[in-house]
Coordinates of C-alpha atoms in Angstrom, one line a residue:
I197 CA 0.0 0.0 0.0
F198 CA 1.3 3.5 -1.0
V199 CA 0.0 6.9 -0.2
T200 CA 1.1 9.6 -2.7
D201 CA 0.4 13.2 -3.3
T202 CA -1.0 14.6 -6.5
K203 CA 2.4 14.4 -8.1
N204 CA 2.7 10.7 -7.3
I205 CA 5.4 11.3 -4.7
I206 CA 5.3 8.6 -2.0
L207 CA 4.2 10.0 1.4
R208 CA 3.7 6.7 3.2
C209 CA 3.8 2.9 2.6
N210 CA 3.2 -0.2 4.6
H211 CA 5.7 -2.8 5.8
T212 CA 4.9 -5.2 3.0
V213 CA 6.4 -2.7 0.5
V214 CA 9.6 -2.4 2.6
D215 CA 9.8 -6.2 2.9
R216 CA 9.2 -6.6 -0.8
L217 CA 12.0 -4.1 -1.6
N218 CA 14.3 -5.4 1.2
T219 CA 15.0 -1.8 2.2
K220 CA 14.0 0.8 4.8
I221 CA 11.0 3.1 4.8
A222 CA 13.2 6.1 4.7
D223 CA 14.6 4.9 1.4
V224 CA 11.1 4.8 -0.1
I225 CA 9.4 7.9 1.3
G226 CA 9.8 11.0 -0.9
K227 CA 10.5 9.1 -4.1
P228 CA 8.2 9.1 -7.2
L229 CA 6.0 6.1 -7.3
S230 CA 7.1 5.3 -10.8
E231 CA 10.7 5.1 -9.7
V232 CA 9.9 2.5 -7.1
L233 CA 7.5 0.5 -9.3
G234 CA 9.3 0.8 -12.6
K235 CA 8.4 1.5 -16.2
D236 CA 5.6 -1.0 -16.3
Y237 CA 3.7 1.2 -13.8
L238 CA 4.2 4.1 -16.1
E239 CA 2.5 2.2 -18.9
I240 CA -0.5 1.6 -16.6
Q241 CA -0.9 5.3 -16.1
E242 CA -0.7 5.8 -19.8
T243 CA -2.9 2.9 -21.0
G244 CA -5.3 2.5 -18.1
R245 CA -4.4 -1.2 -17.6
T246 CA -4.8 -2.6 -14.1
E247 CA -2.1 -5.3 -14.2
F248 CA 1.6 -4.9 -14.3
T249 CA 4.8 -6.9 -13.4
W250 CA 6.9 -5.7 -10.4
L251 CA 9.9 -7.6 -9.2
Q252 CA 9.0 -10.6 -11.2
R253 CA 5.5 -10.8 -9.7
L254 CA 2.2 -9.9 -11.3
Y255 CA 0.0 -7.3 -9.5
D256 CA -3.4 -5.8 -9.8
V257 CA -3.4 -2.0 -9.1
F258 CA -6.2 -0.1 -7.4
I259 CA -5.9 3.7 -7.2
H260 CA -8.3 5.7 -5.1
S261 CA -8.4 9.4 -4.7
V262 CA -8.7 10.5 -1.1
Q263 CA -10.0 14.0 -0.3
V264 CA -10.1 15.2 3.3
E265 CA -11.4 18.6 4.2
G266 CA -8.6 21.0 5.0
A267 CA -5.9 18.8 3.6
E268 CA -4.2 18.3 0.2
P269 CA -5.7 15.6 -2.0
Q270 CA -3.9 12.3 -1.8
N271 CA -3.9 9.0 -3.7
L272 CA -4.2 5.5 -2.1
V273 CA -2.4 3.0 -4.3
I274 CA -3.0 -0.7 -3.5
L275 CA -1.1 -3.5 -5.1
Q276 CA -2.5 -7.1 -4.9
D277 CA -0.2 -10.0 -5.8
I278 CA -2.2 -12.1 -8.3
T279 CA 0.7 -14.3 -9.5
E280 CA -0.5 -17.6 -8.1
R281 CA -4.1 -16.9 -9.2
K282 CA -3.0 -16.1 -12.7
Q283 CA -0.9 -19.2 -12.9
A284 CA -3.8 -21.3 -11.6
E285 CA -6.2 -19.7 -14.1
S286 CA -3.7 -20.3 -16.9
A287 CA -3.3 -24.0 -15.9
L288 CA -7.1 -24.3 -15.6
Y289 CA -7.6 -22.8 -19.0
V290 CA -5.1 -25.2 -20.6
E291 CA -6.8 -28.1 -18.8
R292 CA -10.2 -27.0 -19.9
S293 CA -9.0 -26.6 -23.5
L294 CA -7.5 -30.0 -23.5
L295 CA -10.7 -31.5 -22.1
R296 CA -12.8 -29.7 -24.6
Q297 CA -10.6 -30.8 -27.5
L298 CA -10.8 -34.4 -26.1
I299 CA -14.6 -34.6 -25.8
D300 CA -15.1 -32.8 -29.1
N301 CA -12.9 -35.2 -31.0
I302 CA -14.2 -38.5 -29.7
P303 CA -17.0 -40.2 -31.7
D304 CA -19.1 -40.9 -28.6
R305 CA -21.9 -38.5 -27.6
V306 CA -20.9 -36.7 -24.4
Y307 CA -23.3 -34.4 -22.6
V308 CA -24.3 -33.1 -19.1
K309 CA -27.9 -32.3 -18.0
D310 CA -29.2 -30.7 -14.9
T311 CA -32.1 -32.0 -12.8
E312 CA -34.6 -30.3 -15.2
G313 CA -33.2 -32.1 -18.2
R314 CA -31.5 -29.0 -19.6
K315 CA -28.1 -29.6 -21.3
T316 CA -25.3 -27.7 -19.7
L317 CA -22.5 -29.3 -21.8
S318 CA -22.5 -31.0 -25.2
N319 CA -19.8 -32.2 -27.4
K320 CA -19.8 -32.0 -31.2
A321 CA -21.0 -35.6 -31.7
D322 CA -23.9 -35.0 -29.4
M323 CA -24.7 -31.6 -31.0
Q324 CA -24.7 -33.2 -34.5
A325 CA -26.7 -36.2 -33.4
S326 CA -29.3 -33.8 -32.0
G327 CA -29.7 -32.3 -35.5
A328 CA -28.2 -28.9 -34.4
N329 CA -25.6 -26.8 -36.2
T330 CA -24.4 -24.7 -33.3
M331 CA -24.0 -25.2 -29.6
E332 CA -26.5 -22.4 -28.9
E333 CA -29.2 -24.7 -30.3
V334 CA -28.4 -27.4 -27.7
I335 CA -27.1 -25.7 -24.5
G336 CA -29.8 -24.8 -22.1
K337 CA -32.4 -26.9 -24.1
T338 CA -34.3 -30.0 -23.1
D339 CA -35.2 -32.9 -25.3
F340 CA -38.7 -31.3 -25.6
D341 CA -37.0 -28.4 -27.5
I342 CA -35.2 -30.8 -29.9
Y343 CA -37.3 -33.9 -30.4
P344 CA -41.0 -34.7 -31.1
S345 CA -43.0 -34.8 -27.9
E346 CA -43.5 -38.6 -28.0
L347 CA -39.7 -39.2 -28.2
A348 CA -39.0 -36.4 -25.7
E349 CA -41.3 -38.0 -23.1
K350 CA -39.6 -41.3 -23.5
Y351 CA -36.1 -39.8 -23.2
W352 CA -37.1 -37.7 -20.2
A353 CA -38.5 -40.8 -18.4
D354 CA -35.2 -42.4 -19.0
D355 CA -33.3 -39.4 -17.6
K356 CA -35.7 -39.1 -14.7
F357 CA -35.0 -42.7 -13.8
I358 CA -31.3 -42.0 -13.3
L359 CA -32.0 -38.9 -11.2
D360 CA -34.5 -40.9 -9.0
I361 CA -32.4 -44.0 -8.4
Q362 CA -29.3 -41.8 -7.9
S363 CA -27.0 -44.5 -9.2
P364 CA -25.3 -45.0 -12.5
V365 CA -26.5 -47.1 -15.5
V366 CA -23.6 -48.5 -17.4
N367 CA -23.5 -49.8 -21.0
R368 CA -27.2 -50.1 -21.5
E369 CA -28.2 -50.9 -25.1
S370 CA -31.3 -49.3 -26.5
L371 CA -32.9 -48.5 -29.9
R372 CA -33.3 -44.8 -30.6
L373 CA -33.8 -42.4 -33.5
D374 CA -31.1 -40.2 -35.0
E375 CA -31.5 -36.7 -36.3
Y376 CA -32.9 -38.0 -39.5
G377 CA -35.5 -40.2 -37.8
N378 CA -33.6 -43.4 -38.6
S379 CA -33.4 -46.2 -36.0
V380 CA -30.0 -46.5 -34.3
W381 CA -28.7 -48.7 -31.6
M382 CA -27.0 -46.8 -28.7
M383 CA -24.9 -48.0 -25.8
T384 CA -25.5 -45.5 -23.0
T385 CA -23.8 -44.8 -19.7
K386 CA -25.3 -42.2 -17.3
V387 CA -23.7 -41.2 -14.0
P388 CA -25.3 -38.8 -11.5
I389 CA -23.4 -35.7 -10.5
K390 CA -23.5 -34.7 -6.8
D391 CA -22.5 -31.5 -5.0
S392 CA -20.5 -31.2 -1.8
Q393 CA -23.6 -32.0 0.2
E394 CA -24.2 -35.2 -1.8
N395 CA -27.2 -33.6 -3.5
I396 CA -27.9 -34.7 -7.1
V397 CA -27.4 -31.7 -9.4
G398 CA -27.6 -33.5 -12.7
F399 CA -25.9 -36.3 -14.6
I400 CA -23.3 -36.9 -17.3
G401 CA -24.2 -39.1 -20.2
I402 CA -22.1 -40.9 -22.8
G403 CA -23.7 -42.5 -25.8
R404 CA -22.0 -44.7 -28.4
D405 CA -23.6 -45.6 -31.7
I406 CA -23.4 -49.4 -32.0
T407 CA -25.7 -49.8 -34.9
R408 CA -23.1 -51.3 -37.2
Q409 CA -22.0 -53.7 -34.4
K410 CA -25.6 -54.7 -33.7
M411 CA -26.3 -55.2 -37.4
N412 CA -23.2 -57.4 -37.7
E413 CA -24.3 -59.4 -34.6
M414 CA -27.7 -59.9 -36.1
E415 CA -26.3 -61.0 -39.4
L416 CA -23.9 -63.4 -37.7
K417 CA -26.9 -64.7 -35.7
R418 CA -28.9 -65.1 -38.8
Q419 CA -26.1 -66.9 -40.6
K420 CA -25.7 -69.2 -37.5
Q421 CA -29.4 -70.0 -37.4
F422 CA -29.3 -70.7 -41.2
Y423 CA -26.4 -73.1 -40.9
E424 CA -27.8 -74.7 -37.8
T425 CA -31.2 -75.2 -39.6
L426 CA -29.3 -76.6 -42.6
I427 CA -27.3 -79.1 -40.6
S428 CA -30.3 -80.0 -38.4
N429 CA -32.5 -80.8 -41.4
S430 CA -29.8 -82.5 -43.5
P431 CA -30.6 -86.1 -44.4
V432 CA -26.9 -87.1 -43.9
A433 CA -25.3 -87.7 -40.5
I434 CA -23.1 -84.9 -39.4
V435 CA -20.9 -84.8 -36.3
V436 CA -18.5 -82.0 -35.1
L437 CA -15.3 -82.8 -33.2
D438 CA -13.2 -80.5 -31.0
N439 CA -9.4 -80.4 -31.1
D440 CA -9.3 -83.3 -28.6
E441 CA -11.2 -85.5 -31.1
K442 CA -14.3 -85.5 -28.8
I443 CA -17.9 -84.9 -30.1
S444 CA -19.0 -81.3 -29.6
S445 CA -22.3 -81.6 -31.5
C446 CA -24.2 -83.8 -34.0
N447 CA -27.4 -83.5 -36.0
P448 CA -30.7 -85.6 -35.8
A449 CA -29.6 -87.6 -38.9
F450 CA -26.5 -88.8 -36.9
E451 CA -28.7 -89.8 -34.0
S452 CA -31.1 -91.7 -36.3
L453 CA -28.3 -93.4 -38.2
F454 CA -26.3 -94.6 -35.2
G455 CA -29.0 -94.7 -32.5
Y456 CA -27.4 -92.3 -30.0
E457 CA -29.0 -89.3 -28.3
S458 CA -26.9 -86.2 -28.9
H459 CA -26.9 -84.9 -25.3
K460 CA -25.6 -88.2 -24.1
I461 CA -22.5 -88.4 -26.4
I462 CA -21.2 -84.8 -26.1
G463 CA -17.5 -85.0 -25.0
V464 CA -17.2 -88.7 -26.0
S465 CA -14.5 -89.9 -28.4
L466 CA -16.2 -90.7 -31.7
D467 CA -13.8 -93.6 -32.5
T468 CA -14.8 -95.5 -29.4
L469 CA -18.5 -95.0 -30.1
I470 CA -19.1 -96.2 -33.7
T471 CA -16.2 -98.6 -34.4
T472 CA -15.4 -102.3 -33.7
D473 CA -12.1 -103.9 -33.0
E474 CA -11.7 -104.5 -36.7
T475 CA -12.4 -100.9 -37.8
R476 CA -11.0 -98.9 -34.9
A477 CA -7.4 -98.6 -36.2
E478 CA -8.7 -97.4 -39.6
A479 CA -11.1 -94.9 -37.9
V480 CA -8.4 -93.5 -35.6
E481 CA -6.2 -92.9 -38.7
Y482 CA -9.0 -91.0 -40.5
T483 CA -9.7 -88.9 -37.4
Q484 CA -6.0 -87.9 -37.1
Q485 CA -5.9 -87.0 -40.8
V486 CA -9.1 -85.0 -40.8
M487 CA -7.6 -82.6 -38.1
N488 CA -5.3 -81.3 -40.8
K489 CA -6.7 -82.2 -44.3
P490 CA -9.8 -83.5 -45.9
V491 CA -10.7 -87.2 -45.8
H492 CA -12.9 -89.3 -48.1
A493 CA -13.4 -93.0 -47.6
I494 CA -15.9 -95.9 -47.7
S495 CA -16.1 -98.2 -44.7
K496 CA -18.4 -99.8 -42.1
R497 CA -19.4 -98.3 -38.8
R498 CA -21.2 -99.8 -35.8
R499 CA -24.6 -98.6 -34.5
K500 CA -25.6 -98.5 -30.8
D501 CA -27.4 -101.8 -31.2
G502 CA -24.2 -103.5 -32.5
S503 CA -25.4 -103.7 -36.1
M504 CA -23.1 -102.5 -38.9
V505 CA -23.8 -99.9 -41.5
D506 CA -22.0 -99.1 -44.8
V507 CA -21.1 -95.5 -44.9
E508 CA -19.3 -93.1 -47.2
I509 CA -17.2 -90.7 -45.0
F510 CA -16.4 -87.1 -45.8
G511 CA -14.3 -85.2 -43.3
V512 CA -12.7 -81.7 -43.2
P513 CA -10.8 -79.6 -40.6
V514 CA -12.8 -76.6 -39.2
I515 CA -10.7 -73.4 -39.3
V516 CA -12.1 -70.1 -38.0
G517 CA -9.9 -67.0 -38.4
E518 CA -6.8 -69.0 -39.2
E519 CA -7.4 -71.0 -36.0
K520 CA -8.1 -74.7 -36.1
I521 CA -11.0 -75.5 -33.8
G522 CA -11.8 -79.1 -34.7
A523 CA -13.2 -81.1 -37.5
L524 CA -16.5 -82.0 -39.2
A525 CA -17.4 -85.5 -40.4
I526 CA -20.3 -86.5 -42.6
Y527 CA -21.6 -90.1 -42.8
H528 CA -23.7 -91.0 -45.8
N529 CA -25.6 -94.3 -45.4
I530 CA -24.8 -96.3 -48.5
S531 CA -26.1 -99.7 -47.3
E532 CA -28.8 -99.9 -50.1
I533 CA -26.2 -99.0 -52.7
V534 CA -23.8 -101.7 -51.4
R535 CA -26.6 -104.2 -51.3
A536 CA -27.6 -103.4 -54.8
Q537 CA -24.1 -103.7 -56.0
L538 CA -23.7 -107.1 -54.3
E539 CA -27.0 -108.3 -55.8
A540 CA -25.8 -107.1 -59.2
E541 CA -22.5 -108.9 -58.8
Q542 CA -24.3 -112.0 -57.7
A543 CA -26.6 -111.9 -60.7
N544 CA -23.6 -111.4 -63.0
R545 CA -21.9 -114.4 -61.5
S546 CA -25.1 -116.5 -61.8
K547 CA -25.4 -115.5 -65.5
T548 CA -21.8 -116.3 -66.2
E549 CA -22.2 -119.8 -64.7
F550 CA -25.5 -120.4 -66.4
I551 CA -24.4 -119.7 -70.0
P552 CA -21.6 -122.3 -70.1
N553 CA -24.0 -124.9 -68.6
M554 CA -26.6 -124.2 -71.3
R555 CA -24.0 -124.7 -74.1
H556 CA -22.8 -127.9 -72.5

């Protein structure tokens, strides 16, 4: 604090000035204020600024004219050190700028709403998804200002639920509408915001558009159902083996051909199930081969009741994403074909034997 006359000559000062200058009061009194404070203070007088640097610190300047009856006018000059405040403000500004750039450059919708449903913060993705062109069209607005009333009622009920239960909802999937009225799948997280007294003052929401992911999931599910239906209704017996050569699934035709119920043979070694002592070595060789390359063979296999059936065997390794996950085997019942061939061969033999006898 300085007290000066109308010519800015220092008449008095407080001890803080003396301490700051590391001098004596006598060395300050009587000097022009500009000489003590330096050229930056002179610029203040010329430009009307209120901030200047003195002894490597930043100060705010307050100048008050003091008029006492019967005395010469004086000026009261107060310097307030604002160095730490300015440094904190600068750091806060940088932090807020970085945060703003972060939320504006992520594809997720980020927003904050108060307890009345008004948006107090919105990032670019949220603004654009709301159909707005500027932040002014979003900030301070509720969903009733942006969406049709039917949708706004639904969205507000969803927001009100978060405010009422006062606990977060994480990664909830829901079907919504975009700014063009198209259906989109959103994965939403909403977290209540509390003040220092633990009162709810709003919530922060993060929404991620997962439409493409959901469409891919539905397409994969459709394809899976298609192939499962195809295999289930196939007239040929199909069995799937894991990498340990154990049964992981089979179709109804396999159950019908060999007489086993599928749920009772999961995890069982196929070669111990449908072979005999005479065919086991051959079957084991085929199973080992099919884990790495296709197999095609004609052989016999044993049913549950012990009877034998002629089968044509097709086997291929199953590879998903360059990873071998097992093998698939197809058994086609060719008993009728084999029987017909045997009967034809028998007829040919009988004919061959009959003709010479006739000539004789």
